[in-house]
Short mmCIF file of C-alpha atoms and ligand atoms in Angstrom, two decimals:
data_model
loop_
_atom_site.label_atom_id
_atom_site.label_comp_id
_atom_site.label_asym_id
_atom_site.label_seq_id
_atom_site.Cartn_x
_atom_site.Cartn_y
_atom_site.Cartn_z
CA UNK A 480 97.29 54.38 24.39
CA UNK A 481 96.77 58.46 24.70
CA UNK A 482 93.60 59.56 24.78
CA UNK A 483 93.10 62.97 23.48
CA UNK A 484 89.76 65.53 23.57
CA UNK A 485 89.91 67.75 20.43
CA UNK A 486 87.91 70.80 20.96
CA UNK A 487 85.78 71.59 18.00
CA UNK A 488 82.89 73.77 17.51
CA UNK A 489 81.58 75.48 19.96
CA UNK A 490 81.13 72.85 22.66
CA UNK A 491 82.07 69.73 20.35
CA UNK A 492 84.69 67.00 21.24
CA UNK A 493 86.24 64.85 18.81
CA UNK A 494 87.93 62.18 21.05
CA UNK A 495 91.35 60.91 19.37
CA UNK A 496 93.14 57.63 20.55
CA UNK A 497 96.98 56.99 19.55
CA UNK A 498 99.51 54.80 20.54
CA UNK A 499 102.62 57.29 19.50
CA UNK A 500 102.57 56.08 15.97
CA UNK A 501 99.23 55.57 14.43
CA UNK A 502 95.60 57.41 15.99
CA UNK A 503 91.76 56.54 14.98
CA UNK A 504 89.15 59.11 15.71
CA UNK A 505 85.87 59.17 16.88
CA UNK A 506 83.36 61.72 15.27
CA UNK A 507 85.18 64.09 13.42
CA UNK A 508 82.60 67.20 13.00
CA UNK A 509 85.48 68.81 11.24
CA UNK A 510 88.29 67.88 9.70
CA UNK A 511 90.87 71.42 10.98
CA UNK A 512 91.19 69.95 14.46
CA UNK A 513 92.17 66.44 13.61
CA UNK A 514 94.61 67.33 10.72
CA UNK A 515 96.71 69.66 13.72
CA UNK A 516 96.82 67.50 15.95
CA UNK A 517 97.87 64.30 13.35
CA UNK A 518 100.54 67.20 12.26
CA UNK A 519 101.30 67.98 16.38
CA UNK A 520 101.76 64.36 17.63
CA UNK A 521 103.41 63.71 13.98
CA UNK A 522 100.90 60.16 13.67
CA UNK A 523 99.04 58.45 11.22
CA UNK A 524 95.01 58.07 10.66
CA UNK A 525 94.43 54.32 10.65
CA UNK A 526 90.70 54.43 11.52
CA UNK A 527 87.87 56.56 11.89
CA UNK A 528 84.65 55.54 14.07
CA UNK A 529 81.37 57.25 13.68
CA UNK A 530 78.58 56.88 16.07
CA UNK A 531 75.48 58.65 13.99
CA UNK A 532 74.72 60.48 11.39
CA UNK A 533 74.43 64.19 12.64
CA UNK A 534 76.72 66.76 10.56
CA UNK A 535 78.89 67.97 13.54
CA UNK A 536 80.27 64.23 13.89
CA UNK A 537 80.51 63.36 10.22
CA UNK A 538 81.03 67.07 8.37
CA UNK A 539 85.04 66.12 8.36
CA UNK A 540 84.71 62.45 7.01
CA UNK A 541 85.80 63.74 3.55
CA UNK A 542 88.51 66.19 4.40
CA UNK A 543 90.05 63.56 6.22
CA UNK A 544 89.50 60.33 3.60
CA UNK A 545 92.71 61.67 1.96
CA UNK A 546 95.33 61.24 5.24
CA UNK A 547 92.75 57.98 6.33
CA UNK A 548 95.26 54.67 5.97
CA UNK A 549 92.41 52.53 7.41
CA UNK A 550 88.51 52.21 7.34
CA UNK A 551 85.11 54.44 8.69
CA UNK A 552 83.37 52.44 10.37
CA UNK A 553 79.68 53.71 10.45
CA UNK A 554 76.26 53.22 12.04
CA UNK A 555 74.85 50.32 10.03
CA UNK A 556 71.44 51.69 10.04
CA UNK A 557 72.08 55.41 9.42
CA UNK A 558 73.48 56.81 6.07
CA UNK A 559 76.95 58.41 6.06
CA UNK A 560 78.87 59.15 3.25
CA UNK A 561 80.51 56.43 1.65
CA UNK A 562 82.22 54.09 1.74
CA UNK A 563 82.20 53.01 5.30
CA UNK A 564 81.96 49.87 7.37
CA UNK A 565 78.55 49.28 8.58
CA UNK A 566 78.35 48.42 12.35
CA UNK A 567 75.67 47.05 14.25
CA UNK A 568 75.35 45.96 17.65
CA UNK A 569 77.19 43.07 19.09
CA UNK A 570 80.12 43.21 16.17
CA UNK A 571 83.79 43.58 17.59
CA UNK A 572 86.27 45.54 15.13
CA UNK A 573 89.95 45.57 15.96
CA UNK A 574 91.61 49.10 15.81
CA UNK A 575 94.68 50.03 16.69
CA UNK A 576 95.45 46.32 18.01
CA UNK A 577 92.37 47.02 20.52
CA UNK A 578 89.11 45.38 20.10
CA UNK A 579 85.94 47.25 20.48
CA UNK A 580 82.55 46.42 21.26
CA UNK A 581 79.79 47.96 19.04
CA UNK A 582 76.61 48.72 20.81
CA UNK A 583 73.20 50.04 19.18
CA UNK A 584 71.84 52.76 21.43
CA UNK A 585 68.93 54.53 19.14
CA UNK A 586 67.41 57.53 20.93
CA UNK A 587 69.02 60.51 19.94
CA UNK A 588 69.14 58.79 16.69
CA UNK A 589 67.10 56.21 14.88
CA UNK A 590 70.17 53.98 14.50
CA UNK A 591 73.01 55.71 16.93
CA UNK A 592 75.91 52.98 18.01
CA UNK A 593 78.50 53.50 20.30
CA UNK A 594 82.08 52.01 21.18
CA UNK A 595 83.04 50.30 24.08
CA UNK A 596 86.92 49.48 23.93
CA UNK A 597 86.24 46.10 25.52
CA UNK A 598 90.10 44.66 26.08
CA UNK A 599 91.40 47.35 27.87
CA UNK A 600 94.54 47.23 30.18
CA UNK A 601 93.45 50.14 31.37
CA UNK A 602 89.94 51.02 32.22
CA UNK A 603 87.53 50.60 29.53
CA UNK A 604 86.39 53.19 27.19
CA UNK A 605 83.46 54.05 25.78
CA UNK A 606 82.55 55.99 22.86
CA UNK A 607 78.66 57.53 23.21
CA UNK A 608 78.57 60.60 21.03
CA UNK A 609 75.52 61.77 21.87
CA UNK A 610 73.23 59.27 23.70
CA UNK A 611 75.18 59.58 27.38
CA UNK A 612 76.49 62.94 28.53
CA UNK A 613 77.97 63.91 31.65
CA UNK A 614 74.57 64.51 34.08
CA UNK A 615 72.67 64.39 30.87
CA UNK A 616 71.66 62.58 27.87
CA UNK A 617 71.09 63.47 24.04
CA UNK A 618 67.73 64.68 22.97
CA UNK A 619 65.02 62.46 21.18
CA UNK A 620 65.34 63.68 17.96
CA UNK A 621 64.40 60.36 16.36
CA UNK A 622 63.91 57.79 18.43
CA UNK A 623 61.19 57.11 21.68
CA UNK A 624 62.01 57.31 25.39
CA UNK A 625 61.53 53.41 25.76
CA UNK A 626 64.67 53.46 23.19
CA UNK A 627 66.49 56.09 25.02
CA UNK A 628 65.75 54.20 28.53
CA UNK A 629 66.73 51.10 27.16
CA UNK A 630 70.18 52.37 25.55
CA UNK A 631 71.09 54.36 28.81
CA UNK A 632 70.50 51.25 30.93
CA UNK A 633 72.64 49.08 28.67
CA UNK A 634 75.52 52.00 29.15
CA UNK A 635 74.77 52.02 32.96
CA UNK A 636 75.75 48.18 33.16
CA UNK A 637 79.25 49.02 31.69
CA UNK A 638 81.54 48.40 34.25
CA UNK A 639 81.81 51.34 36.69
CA UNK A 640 85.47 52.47 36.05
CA UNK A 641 84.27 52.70 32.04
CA UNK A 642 85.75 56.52 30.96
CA UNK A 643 82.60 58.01 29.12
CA UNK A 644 83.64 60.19 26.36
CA UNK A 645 80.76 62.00 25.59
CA UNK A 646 80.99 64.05 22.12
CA UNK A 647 79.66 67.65 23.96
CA UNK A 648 80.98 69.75 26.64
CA UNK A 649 77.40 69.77 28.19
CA UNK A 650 78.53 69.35 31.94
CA UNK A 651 78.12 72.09 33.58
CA UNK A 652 74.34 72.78 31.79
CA UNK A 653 73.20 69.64 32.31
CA UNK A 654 74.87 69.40 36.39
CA UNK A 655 72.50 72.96 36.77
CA UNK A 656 69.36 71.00 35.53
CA UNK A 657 70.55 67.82 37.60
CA UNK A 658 70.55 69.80 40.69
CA UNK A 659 67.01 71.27 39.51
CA UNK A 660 65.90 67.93 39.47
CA UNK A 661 67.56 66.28 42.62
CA UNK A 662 68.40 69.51 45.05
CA UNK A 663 69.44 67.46 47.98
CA UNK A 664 71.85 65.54 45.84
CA UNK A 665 75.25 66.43 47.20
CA UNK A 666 77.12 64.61 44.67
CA UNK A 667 75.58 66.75 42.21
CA UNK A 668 76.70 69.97 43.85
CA UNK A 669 80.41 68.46 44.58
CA UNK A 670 80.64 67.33 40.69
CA UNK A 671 79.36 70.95 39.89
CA UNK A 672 82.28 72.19 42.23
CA UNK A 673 85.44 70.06 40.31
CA UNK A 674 83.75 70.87 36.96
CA UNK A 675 83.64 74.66 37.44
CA UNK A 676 87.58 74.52 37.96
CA UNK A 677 88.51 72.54 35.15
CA UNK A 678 86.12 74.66 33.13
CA UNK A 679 87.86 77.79 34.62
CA UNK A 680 91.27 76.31 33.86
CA UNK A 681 90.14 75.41 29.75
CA UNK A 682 90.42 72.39 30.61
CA UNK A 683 87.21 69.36 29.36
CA UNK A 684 85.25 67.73 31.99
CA UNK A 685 85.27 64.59 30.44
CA UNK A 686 85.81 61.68 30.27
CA UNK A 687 82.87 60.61 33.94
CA UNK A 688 82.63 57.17 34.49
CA UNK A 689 79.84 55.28 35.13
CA UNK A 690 80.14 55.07 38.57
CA UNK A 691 79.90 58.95 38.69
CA UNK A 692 77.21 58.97 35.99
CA UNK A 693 74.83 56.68 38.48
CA UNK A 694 75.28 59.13 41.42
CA UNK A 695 75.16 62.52 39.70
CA UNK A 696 73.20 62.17 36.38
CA UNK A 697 69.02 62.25 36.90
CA UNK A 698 68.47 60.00 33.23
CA UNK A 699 70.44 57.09 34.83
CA UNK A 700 68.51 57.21 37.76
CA UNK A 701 64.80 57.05 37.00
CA UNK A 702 64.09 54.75 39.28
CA UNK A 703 65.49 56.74 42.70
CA UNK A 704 62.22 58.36 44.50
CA UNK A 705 63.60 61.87 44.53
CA UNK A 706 63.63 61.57 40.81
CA UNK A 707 60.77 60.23 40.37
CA UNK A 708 58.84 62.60 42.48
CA UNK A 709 60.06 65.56 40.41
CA UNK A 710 59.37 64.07 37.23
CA UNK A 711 55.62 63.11 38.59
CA UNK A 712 55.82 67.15 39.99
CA UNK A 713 56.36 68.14 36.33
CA UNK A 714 53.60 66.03 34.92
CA UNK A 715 55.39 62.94 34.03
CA UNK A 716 52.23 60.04 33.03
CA UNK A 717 53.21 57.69 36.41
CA UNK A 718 56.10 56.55 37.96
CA UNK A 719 57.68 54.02 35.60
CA UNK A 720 61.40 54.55 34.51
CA UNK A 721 59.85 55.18 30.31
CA UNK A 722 57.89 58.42 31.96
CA UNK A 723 60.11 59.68 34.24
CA UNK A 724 62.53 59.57 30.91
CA UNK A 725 60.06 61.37 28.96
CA UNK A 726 59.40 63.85 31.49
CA UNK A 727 63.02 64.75 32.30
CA UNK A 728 63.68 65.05 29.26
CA UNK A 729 60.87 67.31 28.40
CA UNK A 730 61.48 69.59 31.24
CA UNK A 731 65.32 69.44 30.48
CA UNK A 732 64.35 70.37 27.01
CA UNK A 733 62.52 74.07 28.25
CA UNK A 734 65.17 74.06 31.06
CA UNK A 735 67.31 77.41 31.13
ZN1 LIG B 1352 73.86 64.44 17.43
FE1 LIG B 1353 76.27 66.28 18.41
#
């Protein structure tokens, strides 16, 4: 299967999987990117996945229920427009012939899920909107940073060849903040190197992987000293992974 960034927004992706014939979807913010490129590739909509509730990853849902040939499956504990197929963690869906994993990840959202294609031939794929970004992670607009810890960790046990398609072009912000944080980290400043080209050349960063993600990206590694001494430098409450979290994310949050 093709695997396909759509650029949308400002600095959204909507991530679009086809096999040549039929595509799902994943967060369509709006509905203009994925009609041109159903029209480009000349394929059908069979499926639609949806990983919270936030209006640039659901504002094309309705737009697109008139070409969808298939089902939305939803965040079981978030409200989307209907109808959809509520998802929880630890269901498996078939799309496209391909079975996916869901996975409840609440941080950035009270209820946020994400999709990890689980039966891949290739190297698996997962689906985080906006709970894992390249050197970064969403913000806590709902949920605690015991949630968000938790949910990261889960992600950072994927295997390490997993492609991470985040649903933001965030990289190069968040690989400026990572070096704040870390700024002996030569990983960091080699990632920071690649990503500037690709950015130069219009083309997306994504998908990492998780093996990248663990060397480069400070809110999968809490527990390294050099993170936690900055976070304890900024004011973090102690040493423990839940407030280095917090104060990462804090910092990252009045980070320019
Ligand atoms: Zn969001
Ligand atoms: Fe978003």
């Amino acid at each position: 299967m093709d695997l396909v960034a759509l650029p949308a927004f400002a600095d959204n992706y909507i991530w679009m999987l086809h096999d040549g014939a039929q595509a799902v979807v994943v967060d369509p913010g709006d509905a203009a990117p994925v009609l041109a490129a159903l029209d480009r590739l000349q394929l059908r909509l069979a499926a639609i996945l949806v990983t919270h509730h936030h209006p640039d990853h659901v504002g094309g849902l309705a737009a697109l229920r008139e070409r969808l040939e298939g089902p939305v499956h939803g965040p079981a504990r978030e409200v989307i427009a209907p109808p959809f197929e509520p998802r929880r963690g630890g269901e498996r869906i078939e799309v496209l012939g391909h079975r996916f994993e869901v996975l409840d990840v609440p941080g950035h959202t009270a209820g946020h899920i994400a999709y990890v294609q689980c039966d891949a031939e290739q190297a698996p794929l997962l689906f985080c909107g906006d709970t894992l970004f390249c050197a970064g992670c969403g913000r806590l607009f709902e949920g605690t940073p015991a949630q968000m810890l938790a949910s990261l960790d889960r992600l950072a046990a994927l295997p390490p060849d997993t492609r991470i398609c985040s649903a933001h072009e965030y990289t190069m912000s968040n690989l400026r903040f990572a070096a704040a944080v870390e700024p002996a980290n030569e990983a960091i400043a080699a990632h920071a190197g690649r990503c500037r080209a690709l950015r130069e050349a219009g083309q997306p960063t994504l998908p990492s992987t998780i093996a990248l993600e663990h060397r480069i990206n400070p809110f999968l590694r809490c527990r390294e000293p050099a993170v936690v001494a900055a976070a304890l430098a900024q004011g973090a409450d102690g040493a423990d992974p839940v407030a280095v979290l917090a104060a990462l994310r804090e910092w990252k949050n009045r980070f320019q």
